[in-house]
Short mmCIF file of N, CA and C in Angstrom, two decimals:
data_model
loop_
_atom_site.label_atom_id
_atom_site.label_comp_id
_atom_site.label_asym_id
_atom_site.label_seq_id
_atom_site.Cartn_x
_atom_site.Cartn_y
_atom_site.Cartn_z
N MET A 14 122.24 -4.71 262.19
CA MET A 14 121.60 -3.66 262.97
C MET A 14 120.08 -3.94 262.98
N ALA A 15 119.44 -3.66 264.09
CA ALA A 15 118.05 -3.94 264.27
C ALA A 15 117.14 -3.15 263.30
N LEU A 16 117.51 -1.88 263.06
CA LEU A 16 116.69 -1.08 262.16
C LEU A 16 116.70 -1.61 260.75
N GLN A 17 117.86 -2.10 260.30
CA GLN A 17 117.90 -2.68 258.95
C GLN A 17 117.07 -3.93 258.86
N SER A 18 117.01 -4.69 259.94
CA SER A 18 116.15 -5.90 259.94
C SER A 18 114.69 -5.51 259.85
N VAL A 19 114.28 -4.48 260.60
CA VAL A 19 112.90 -4.00 260.52
C VAL A 19 112.59 -3.46 259.14
N LEU A 20 113.53 -2.73 258.57
CA LEU A 20 113.36 -2.19 257.23
C LEU A 20 113.14 -3.33 256.20
N LYS A 21 113.92 -4.38 256.33
CA LYS A 21 113.81 -5.52 255.42
C LYS A 21 112.44 -6.19 255.58
N THR A 22 112.01 -6.40 256.81
CA THR A 22 110.68 -6.98 257.08
C THR A 22 109.55 -6.12 256.55
N PHE A 23 109.67 -4.81 256.79
CA PHE A 23 108.67 -3.87 256.30
C PHE A 23 108.63 -3.88 254.77
N SER A 24 109.78 -3.89 254.16
CA SER A 24 109.88 -3.87 252.70
C SER A 24 109.23 -5.09 252.05
N ALA A 25 109.27 -6.22 252.74
CA ALA A 25 108.66 -7.44 252.21
C ALA A 25 107.13 -7.35 252.17
N GLN A 26 106.55 -6.43 252.92
CA GLN A 26 105.10 -6.31 252.97
C GLN A 26 104.52 -5.35 251.97
N ILE A 27 105.35 -4.57 251.28
CA ILE A 27 104.88 -3.56 250.35
C ILE A 27 104.75 -4.12 248.96
N PRO A 28 103.64 -3.84 248.25
CA PRO A 28 103.47 -4.31 246.88
C PRO A 28 104.28 -3.41 245.91
N TRP A 29 105.57 -3.63 245.82
CA TRP A 29 106.46 -2.74 245.08
C TRP A 29 106.08 -2.56 243.61
N PRO A 30 105.71 -3.60 242.87
CA PRO A 30 105.37 -3.39 241.44
C PRO A 30 104.20 -2.39 241.29
N ASP A 31 103.18 -2.54 242.13
CA ASP A 31 102.05 -1.60 242.08
C ASP A 31 102.49 -0.18 242.46
N LEU A 32 103.34 -0.06 243.43
CA LEU A 32 103.79 1.22 243.88
C LEU A 32 104.65 1.92 242.82
N HIS A 33 105.56 1.18 242.20
CA HIS A 33 106.39 1.76 241.16
C HIS A 33 105.59 2.17 239.93
N SER A 34 104.59 1.39 239.56
CA SER A 34 103.73 1.76 238.43
C SER A 34 102.94 3.02 238.73
N HIS A 35 102.51 3.15 239.98
CA HIS A 35 101.77 4.36 240.39
C HIS A 35 102.69 5.57 240.35
N VAL A 36 103.92 5.42 240.78
CA VAL A 36 104.87 6.54 240.71
C VAL A 36 105.13 6.95 239.26
N LYS A 37 105.25 5.96 238.36
CA LYS A 37 105.47 6.27 236.94
C LYS A 37 104.28 7.03 236.35
N GLU A 38 103.07 6.63 236.73
CA GLU A 38 101.87 7.28 236.19
C GLU A 38 101.68 8.67 236.73
N ARG A 39 101.80 8.85 238.01
CA ARG A 39 101.44 10.14 238.64
C ARG A 39 102.62 10.90 239.20
N ASN A 40 103.69 10.22 239.45
CA ASN A 40 104.89 10.86 240.00
C ASN A 40 104.71 11.28 241.46
N THR A 41 103.62 10.85 242.10
CA THR A 41 103.35 11.18 243.49
C THR A 41 102.75 9.98 244.20
N ILE A 42 102.88 9.98 245.53
CA ILE A 42 102.25 8.99 246.38
C ILE A 42 101.70 9.73 247.58
N GLN A 43 100.51 9.40 247.97
CA GLN A 43 99.94 9.97 249.21
C GLN A 43 99.77 8.82 250.18
N LEU A 44 100.34 8.97 251.37
CA LEU A 44 100.29 7.93 252.36
C LEU A 44 99.11 8.16 253.33
N ASN A 45 98.29 7.17 253.48
CA ASN A 45 97.20 7.21 254.45
C ASN A 45 97.29 5.98 255.35
N HIS A 46 96.91 6.11 256.57
CA HIS A 46 96.85 5.02 257.52
C HIS A 46 98.25 4.46 257.89
N PHE A 47 99.28 5.23 257.69
CA PHE A 47 100.59 4.85 258.15
C PHE A 47 100.79 5.46 259.53
N VAL A 48 101.35 4.73 260.46
CA VAL A 48 101.49 5.23 261.82
C VAL A 48 102.98 5.18 262.24
N GLY A 49 103.30 6.00 263.20
CA GLY A 49 104.68 5.98 263.75
C GLY A 49 105.73 6.28 262.69
N SER A 50 106.72 5.41 262.64
CA SER A 50 107.84 5.61 261.71
C SER A 50 107.69 4.87 260.40
N THR A 51 106.51 4.28 260.16
CA THR A 51 106.36 3.51 258.92
C THR A 51 106.52 4.37 257.66
N PRO A 52 106.07 5.62 257.63
CA PRO A 52 106.34 6.43 256.42
C PRO A 52 107.88 6.57 256.18
N SER A 53 108.63 6.66 257.23
CA SER A 53 110.09 6.80 257.08
C SER A 53 110.70 5.55 256.47
N PHE A 54 110.18 4.36 256.86
CA PHE A 54 110.67 3.13 256.24
C PHE A 54 110.38 3.11 254.75
N LEU A 55 109.17 3.51 254.36
CA LEU A 55 108.79 3.54 252.96
C LEU A 55 109.68 4.52 252.19
N ILE A 56 109.88 5.70 252.74
CA ILE A 56 110.70 6.71 252.07
C ILE A 56 112.16 6.25 251.98
N ALA A 57 112.63 5.56 253.00
CA ALA A 57 114.01 5.04 252.95
C ALA A 57 114.18 4.07 251.81
N LYS A 58 113.19 3.20 251.61
CA LYS A 58 113.26 2.23 250.51
C LYS A 58 113.10 2.95 249.14
N LEU A 59 112.19 3.91 249.06
CA LEU A 59 112.02 4.67 247.83
C LEU A 59 113.27 5.44 247.44
N SER A 60 113.99 5.95 248.45
CA SER A 60 115.19 6.72 248.16
C SER A 60 116.32 5.88 247.62
N GLN A 61 116.20 4.55 247.79
CA GLN A 61 117.20 3.65 247.20
C GLN A 61 116.96 3.49 245.71
N LYS A 62 115.72 3.69 245.26
CA LYS A 62 115.39 3.50 243.84
C LYS A 62 115.35 4.83 243.10
N TYR A 63 114.84 5.87 243.73
CA TYR A 63 114.67 7.17 243.07
C TYR A 63 115.68 8.18 243.60
N ASP A 64 116.17 9.03 242.72
CA ASP A 64 117.17 10.02 243.12
C ASP A 64 116.62 11.06 244.06
N LYS A 65 115.42 11.54 243.81
CA LYS A 65 114.84 12.61 244.62
C LYS A 65 113.50 12.19 245.16
N VAL A 66 113.39 12.25 246.47
CA VAL A 66 112.11 11.94 247.13
C VAL A 66 111.83 13.10 248.08
N VAL A 67 110.62 13.67 247.99
CA VAL A 67 110.22 14.80 248.81
C VAL A 67 109.03 14.34 249.66
N ALA A 68 109.10 14.58 250.93
CA ALA A 68 107.99 14.27 251.84
C ALA A 68 107.48 15.59 252.42
N ILE A 69 106.17 15.79 252.39
CA ILE A 69 105.56 17.00 252.90
C ILE A 69 104.71 16.63 254.10
N HIS A 70 104.95 17.33 255.20
CA HIS A 70 104.19 17.09 256.46
C HIS A 70 103.37 18.34 256.75
N GLY A 71 102.29 18.10 257.47
CA GLY A 71 101.41 19.17 257.85
C GLY A 71 101.90 20.01 259.04
N ASP A 72 102.81 19.42 259.82
CA ASP A 72 103.34 20.15 260.98
C ASP A 72 104.83 19.96 261.08
N PRO A 73 105.55 20.93 261.60
CA PRO A 73 107.01 20.89 261.69
C PRO A 73 107.53 19.75 262.58
N GLU A 74 106.81 19.42 263.64
CA GLU A 74 107.29 18.39 264.56
C GLU A 74 107.35 17.01 263.86
N SER A 75 106.33 16.68 263.08
CA SER A 75 106.34 15.42 262.33
C SER A 75 107.46 15.41 261.31
N ALA A 76 107.70 16.50 260.66
CA ALA A 76 108.77 16.58 259.67
C ALA A 76 110.14 16.35 260.33
N GLN A 77 110.33 16.94 261.49
CA GLN A 77 111.62 16.76 262.18
C GLN A 77 111.78 15.34 262.67
N PHE A 78 110.70 14.71 263.12
CA PHE A 78 110.77 13.30 263.53
C PHE A 78 111.16 12.43 262.32
N MET A 79 110.56 12.72 261.16
CA MET A 79 110.88 11.95 259.99
C MET A 79 112.33 12.13 259.59
N GLN A 80 112.81 13.33 259.67
CA GLN A 80 114.23 13.57 259.34
C GLN A 80 115.13 12.74 260.26
N GLY A 81 114.83 12.71 261.54
CA GLY A 81 115.59 11.89 262.47
C GLY A 81 115.52 10.42 262.15
N ASP A 82 114.32 9.94 261.80
CA ASP A 82 114.15 8.54 261.42
C ASP A 82 114.98 8.21 260.19
N LEU A 83 114.94 9.07 259.18
CA LEU A 83 115.69 8.84 257.95
C LEU A 83 117.18 8.84 258.18
N GLU A 84 117.66 9.72 259.05
CA GLU A 84 119.08 9.74 259.39
C GLU A 84 119.48 8.44 260.13
N ALA A 85 118.59 7.93 261.00
CA ALA A 85 118.86 6.67 261.70
C ALA A 85 118.88 5.50 260.73
N LEU A 86 118.13 5.61 259.64
CA LEU A 86 118.07 4.57 258.60
C LEU A 86 119.18 4.75 257.53
N ASP A 87 120.11 5.65 257.78
CA ASP A 87 121.25 5.92 256.88
C ASP A 87 120.83 6.43 255.52
N VAL A 88 119.78 7.20 255.45
CA VAL A 88 119.38 7.84 254.18
C VAL A 88 120.22 9.11 254.02
N GLU A 89 120.92 9.16 252.89
CA GLU A 89 121.77 10.34 252.65
C GLU A 89 120.89 11.55 252.27
N HIS A 90 121.32 12.68 252.65
CA HIS A 90 120.70 13.96 252.29
C HIS A 90 119.26 14.07 252.78
N ALA A 91 118.96 13.56 253.95
CA ALA A 91 117.65 13.74 254.57
C ALA A 91 117.67 15.11 255.24
N SER A 92 116.97 16.06 254.67
CA SER A 92 117.00 17.41 255.16
C SER A 92 115.63 17.90 255.57
N TYR A 93 115.59 18.75 256.56
CA TYR A 93 114.37 19.39 257.00
C TYR A 93 114.34 20.80 256.46
N PHE A 94 113.32 21.15 255.72
CA PHE A 94 113.15 22.47 255.14
C PHE A 94 112.07 23.17 255.94
N PRO A 95 112.45 24.00 256.89
CA PRO A 95 111.49 24.57 257.85
C PRO A 95 110.59 25.63 257.19
N GLU A 96 109.38 25.74 257.77
CA GLU A 96 108.48 26.79 257.31
C GLU A 96 109.01 28.15 257.80
N THR A 97 108.69 29.18 257.08
CA THR A 97 109.18 30.52 257.47
C THR A 97 108.34 31.13 258.56
N GLY A 98 107.10 30.75 258.66
CA GLY A 98 106.21 31.38 259.63
C GLY A 98 105.77 32.77 259.19
N HIS A 99 106.14 33.12 257.97
CA HIS A 99 105.81 34.44 257.43
C HIS A 99 104.31 34.56 257.15
N LYS A 100 103.72 35.64 257.60
CA LYS A 100 102.33 35.91 257.31
C LYS A 100 102.28 37.01 256.26
N PRO A 101 101.69 36.73 255.12
CA PRO A 101 101.66 37.76 254.08
C PRO A 101 100.86 38.99 254.53
N TYR A 102 101.30 40.12 254.06
CA TYR A 102 100.66 41.41 254.31
C TYR A 102 100.69 41.84 255.77
N ASP A 103 101.58 41.26 256.57
CA ASP A 103 101.74 41.67 257.95
C ASP A 103 102.98 42.54 258.07
N ASP A 104 102.77 43.83 258.05
CA ASP A 104 103.91 44.80 258.07
C ASP A 104 104.61 44.81 259.42
N GLN A 105 103.97 44.39 260.48
CA GLN A 105 104.52 44.46 261.82
C GLN A 105 105.32 43.20 262.19
N GLN A 106 105.32 42.22 261.33
CA GLN A 106 105.98 40.93 261.61
C GLN A 106 107.51 41.10 261.65
N ILE A 107 108.12 40.44 262.59
CA ILE A 107 109.60 40.44 262.70
C ILE A 107 110.09 39.15 262.07
N THR A 108 111.01 39.27 261.13
CA THR A 108 111.52 38.11 260.42
C THR A 108 112.62 37.43 261.23
N ASP A 109 112.50 36.12 261.37
CA ASP A 109 113.52 35.32 262.08
C ASP A 109 114.57 34.89 261.07
N SER A 110 115.73 35.51 261.11
CA SER A 110 116.76 35.23 260.14
C SER A 110 117.39 33.83 260.26
N SER A 111 117.28 33.21 261.44
CA SER A 111 117.84 31.89 261.62
C SER A 111 117.10 30.86 260.76
N VAL A 112 115.82 31.03 260.58
CA VAL A 112 115.03 30.12 259.71
C VAL A 112 115.45 30.33 258.25
N ILE A 113 115.67 31.54 257.85
CA ILE A 113 116.11 31.83 256.49
C ILE A 113 117.46 31.17 256.23
N VAL A 114 118.37 31.25 257.19
CA VAL A 114 119.69 30.62 257.05
C VAL A 114 119.54 29.11 256.96
N GLN A 115 118.72 28.54 257.80
CA GLN A 115 118.51 27.09 257.80
C GLN A 115 117.91 26.62 256.46
N ARG A 116 116.96 27.37 255.91
CA ARG A 116 116.38 27.03 254.61
C ARG A 116 117.41 27.12 253.50
N SER A 117 118.26 28.15 253.54
CA SER A 117 119.25 28.29 252.50
C SER A 117 120.32 27.19 252.56
N GLU A 118 120.63 26.71 253.77
CA GLU A 118 121.59 25.60 253.91
C GLU A 118 121.02 24.33 253.29
N VAL A 119 119.75 24.10 253.42
CA VAL A 119 119.12 22.91 252.84
C VAL A 119 119.17 22.99 251.32
N LEU A 120 119.01 24.17 250.77
CA LEU A 120 119.00 24.33 249.31
C LEU A 120 120.39 24.22 248.68
N GLU A 121 121.45 24.34 249.47
CA GLU A 121 122.80 24.27 248.92
C GLU A 121 123.17 22.93 248.44
#
């Protein structure tokens, strides 16, 4: 498959020993200067080594794109945990129950 070939080529460019030592020290990684689907390739490779990998995005659209990329790369349990959109202290706000259901399904 073409995606697996790209993943293999991408993986060869990453300094894995440095990355793994950083994860052991801090237990986190912050990605800068990654474009397009390259964060998804890195997370796909990390998910092969680590049981739990969490990616946090600043906007819902990017998170959904990453979920789609990870599913295309055959990463198991790639889930999107949507934001609630809840504004604290807003008594007039109407709660969208579909988002609550979607979040609970991810947690199961």
